PDB file of C-alpha atoms in Angstrom:
ATOM      1  CA  LEU A   1      -1.285   7.123  -7.990  1.00 94.00           C
ATOM      2  CA  LEU A   2      -4.108   5.015  -6.629  1.00 96.00           C
ATOM      3  CA  ARG A   3      -7.720   5.444  -7.622  1.00 97.00           C
ATOM      4  CA  LYS A   4      -9.956   6.555  -4.746  1.00 98.00           C
ATOM      5  CA  LEU A   5     -13.243   4.808  -4.116  1.00 98.00           C
ATOM      6  CA  CYS A   6     -16.383   6.807  -4.851  1.00 97.00           C
ATOM      7  CA  SER A   7     -18.934   7.471  -2.102  1.00 97.00           C
ATOM      8  CA  CYS A   8     -21.058   4.674  -3.580  1.00 97.00           C
ATOM      9  CA  LYS A   9     -18.570   2.110  -2.200  1.00 97.00           C
ATOM     10  CA  LYS A  10     -19.941  -0.836  -0.245  1.00 97.00           C
ATOM     11  CA  GLU A  11     -18.615  -2.665   2.774  1.00 95.00           C
ATOM     12  CA  SER A  12     -17.323  -6.198   2.298  1.00 92.00           C
ATOM     13  CA  GLN A  13     -16.169  -8.946   4.624  1.00 85.00           C
ATOM     14  CA  LYS A  14     -15.032 -11.472   2.044  1.00 87.00           C
ATOM     15  CA  ALA A  15     -11.761 -13.210   2.792  1.00 85.00           C
ATOM     16  CA  ILE A  16      -8.822 -11.756   0.909  1.00 88.00           C
ATOM     17  CA  GLU A  17      -5.411 -13.242   0.243  1.00 88.00           C
ATOM     18  CA  PHE A  18      -2.293 -11.137   0.351  1.00 87.00           C
ATOM     19  CA  PRO A  19       0.735 -11.697  -1.878  1.00 88.00           C
ATOM     20  CA  ILE A  20       3.456 -13.874  -0.366  1.00 84.00           C
ATOM     21  CA  SER A  21       5.842 -10.916  -0.394  1.00 79.00           C
ATOM     22  CA  PHE A  22       3.592  -8.830   1.900  1.00 82.00           C
ATOM     23  CA  SER A  23       2.664  -9.721   5.468  1.00 80.00           C
ATOM     24  CA  PRO A  24       0.196  -7.230   6.976  1.00 82.00           C
ATOM     25  CA  THR A  25       0.573  -6.197  10.592  1.00 81.00           C
ATOM     26  CA  VAL A  26      -3.192  -5.693  10.867  1.00 86.00           C
ATOM     27  CA  ARG A  27      -5.754  -7.758   8.982  1.00 87.00           C
ATOM     28  CA  PRO A  28      -8.936  -5.899   8.063  1.00 88.00           C
ATOM     29  CA  GLU A  29     -12.191  -7.237   9.490  1.00 83.00           C
ATOM     30  CA  GLN A  30     -14.031  -5.346   6.785  1.00 87.00           C
ATOM     31  CA  TYR A  31     -13.071  -3.274   3.794  1.00 94.00           C
ATOM     32  CA  PHE A  32     -14.722  -1.439   0.915  1.00 96.00           C
ATOM     33  CA  GLU A  33     -15.342  -2.438  -2.692  1.00 96.00           C
ATOM     34  CA  PRO A  34     -16.227  -0.301  -5.709  1.00 96.00           C
ATOM     35  CA  VAL A  35     -19.882  -0.280  -6.804  1.00 96.00           C
ATOM     36  CA  GLY A  36     -20.525   2.386  -9.433  1.00 96.00           C
ATOM     37  CA  CYS A  37     -23.031   5.195  -9.801  1.00 97.00           C
ATOM     38  CA  ALA A  38     -23.747   8.099 -12.146  1.00 97.00           C
ATOM     39  CA  ASP A  39     -21.390  10.324 -10.123  1.00 96.00           C
ATOM     40  CA  CYS A  40     -18.365   8.112 -10.877  1.00 96.00           C
ATOM     41  CA  TYR A  41     -19.584   7.071 -14.353  1.00 96.00           C
ATOM     42  CA  TYR A  42     -20.251   3.566 -12.994  1.00 97.00           C
ATOM     43  CA  THR A  43     -16.578   2.814 -12.360  1.00 96.00           C
ATOM     44  CA  GLY A  44     -16.712   2.842  -8.550  1.00 97.00           C
ATOM     45  CA  TYR A  45     -13.759   5.245  -8.440  1.00 97.00           C
ATOM     46  CA  LYS A  46     -13.552   9.023  -8.298  1.00 97.00           C
ATOM     47  CA  GLY A  47     -10.225  10.830  -8.054  1.00 97.00           C
ATOM     48  CA  ARG A  48      -6.719   9.652  -7.250  1.00 97.00           C
ATOM     49  CA  LYS A  49      -4.393   9.674  -4.268  1.00 96.00           C
ATOM     50  CA  ALA A  50      -0.609   9.777  -4.452  1.00 95.00           C
ATOM     51  CA  ILE A  51       1.468   7.353  -2.446  1.00 93.00           C
ATOM     52  CA  TYR A  52       5.167   7.841  -1.991  1.00 89.00           C
ATOM     53  CA  GLU A  53       8.253   6.660  -0.170  1.00 86.00           C
ATOM     54  CA  VAL A  54      10.655   9.281   1.135  1.00 86.00           C
ATOM     55  CA  ILE A  55      14.097   8.047   2.119  1.00 86.00           C
ATOM     56  CA  PRO A  56      16.145  10.634   3.984  1.00 87.00           C
ATOM     57  CA  MET A  57      19.802  10.064   3.172  1.00 87.00           C
ATOM     58  CA  ASP A  58      22.335  10.099   5.962  1.00 86.00           C
ATOM     59  CA  LYS A  59      25.910   8.896   6.330  1.00 87.00           C
ATOM     60  CA  GLU A  60      24.912   5.404   7.527  1.00 84.00           C
ATOM     61  CA  LEU A  61      22.538   4.788   4.640  1.00 84.00           C
ATOM     62  CA  SER A  62      24.990   6.247   2.140  1.00 83.00           C
ATOM     63  CA  GLU A  63      27.681   3.807   3.312  1.00 84.00           C
ATOM     64  CA  ILE A  64      25.293   0.854   3.045  1.00 81.00           C
ATOM     65  CA  ILE A  65      24.401   1.791  -0.530  1.00 78.00           C
ATOM     66  CA  LYS A  66      28.060   2.306  -1.483  1.00 82.00           C
ATOM     67  CA  SER A  67      29.009  -1.082  -0.048  1.00 81.00           C
ATOM     68  CA  LYS A  68      26.238  -2.722  -2.131  1.00 70.00           C
ATOM     69  CA  GLU A  69      24.951  -4.683   0.846  1.00 64.00           C
ATOM     70  CA  SER A  70      21.954  -6.897   0.245  1.00 62.00           C
ATOM     71  CA  ARG A  71      18.539  -5.313  -0.050  1.00 64.00           C
ATOM     72  CA  SER A  72      17.374  -7.016   3.156  1.00 65.00           C
ATOM     73  CA  ASN A  73      20.068  -5.145   5.117  1.00 73.00           C
ATOM     74  CA  THR A  74      19.012  -1.847   3.555  1.00 78.00           C
ATOM     75  CA  ASP A  75      15.338  -2.589   4.245  1.00 77.00           C
ATOM     76  CA  LYS A  76      16.175  -3.401   7.865  1.00 80.00           C
ATOM     77  CA  VAL A  77      17.939  -0.050   8.350  1.00 83.00           C
ATOM     78  CA  LEU A  78      15.053   1.834   6.704  1.00 84.00           C
ATOM     79  CA  GLU A  79      12.573   0.048   8.963  1.00 83.00           C
ATOM     80  CA  GLU A  80      14.632   0.959  12.038  1.00 86.00           C
ATOM     81  CA  LYS A  81      14.592   4.591  10.907  1.00 85.00           C
ATOM     82  CA  GLY A  82      10.775   4.482  10.556  1.00 85.00           C
ATOM     83  CA  VAL A  83      10.678   4.928   6.776  1.00 86.00           C
ATOM     84  CA  LYS A  84       7.335   3.740   5.379  1.00 86.00           C
ATOM     85  CA  SER A  85       7.421   1.733   2.173  1.00 86.00           C
ATOM     86  CA  LEU A  86       5.082   2.212  -0.783  1.00 90.00           C
ATOM     87  CA  ALA A  87       3.327  -0.995   0.202  1.00 89.00           C
ATOM     88  CA  ASP A  88       2.766   0.279   3.763  1.00 89.00           C
ATOM     89  CA  SER A  89       1.348   3.569   2.476  1.00 92.00           C
ATOM     90  CA  ALA A  90      -0.978   1.799   0.040  1.00 94.00           C
ATOM     91  CA  TYR A  91      -2.149  -0.663   2.690  1.00 93.00           C
ATOM     92  CA  LYS A  92      -2.927   2.197   5.086  1.00 93.00           C
ATOM     93  CA  LEU A  93      -5.211   3.784   2.471  1.00 95.00           C
ATOM     94  CA  PHE A  94      -6.930   0.417   2.005  1.00 95.00           C
ATOM     95  CA  LEU A  95      -7.520   0.069   5.765  1.00 94.00           C
ATOM     96  CA  GLU A  96      -8.920   3.615   5.882  1.00 94.00           C
ATOM     97  CA  GLY A  97     -11.428   2.784   3.125  1.00 95.00           C
ATOM     98  CA  VAL A  98      -9.910   5.258   0.670  1.00 97.00           C
ATOM     99  CA  THR A  99      -9.077   2.686  -2.000  1.00 96.00           C
ATOM    100  CA  SER A 100      -9.793  -0.927  -2.893  1.00 96.00           C
ATOM    101  CA  TYR A 101      -7.858  -4.163  -2.601  1.00 94.00           C
ATOM    102  CA  GLU A 102      -7.638  -4.401  -6.393  1.00 94.00           C
ATOM    103  CA  GLU A 103      -5.850  -1.054  -6.501  1.00 96.00           C
ATOM    104  CA  ILE A 104      -3.210  -1.930  -3.915  1.00 94.00           C
ATOM    105  CA  TYR A 105      -2.559  -5.563  -4.890  1.00 93.00           C
ATOM    106  CA  PRO A 106       0.050  -4.792  -7.618  1.00 93.00           C
ATOM    107  CA  ILE A 107       1.983  -2.607  -5.160  1.00 91.00           C
ATOM    108  CA  LEU A 108       1.862  -5.246  -2.426  1.00 90.00           C
ATOM    109  CA  ALA A 109       2.948  -7.951  -4.879  1.00 89.00           C
ATOM    110  CA  SER A 110       5.964  -5.937  -6.044  1.00 84.00           C
ATOM    111  CA  ASN A 111       7.181  -5.492  -2.461  1.00 65.00           C
ATOM    112  CA  PHE A 112      10.137  -7.920  -2.638  1.00 52.00           C
TER     113      PHE A 112
END
């Protein structure tokens, strides 16, 4: 679950650095940061949004897992099949202004 930014969020254009393990396809020109107001109890966040990764199993993927191929091979097959990773889902919410960079950073950093 990621915390959602409250409506009191503010636009930012500060430079941000992404973890080495994550290379974004689109770099944001602007993004939103938490501010805090009485409505969100001065946290800058109100509510949560679930992110998930659904991997449909098929014969090809089952064989790859059984053969214990390297993770990079598995990731390549999942990418070819159009499966979005947790990091991709989190980054999309960041680009849409739903959540903050601080919320998605741990997910992007664990994308190895």
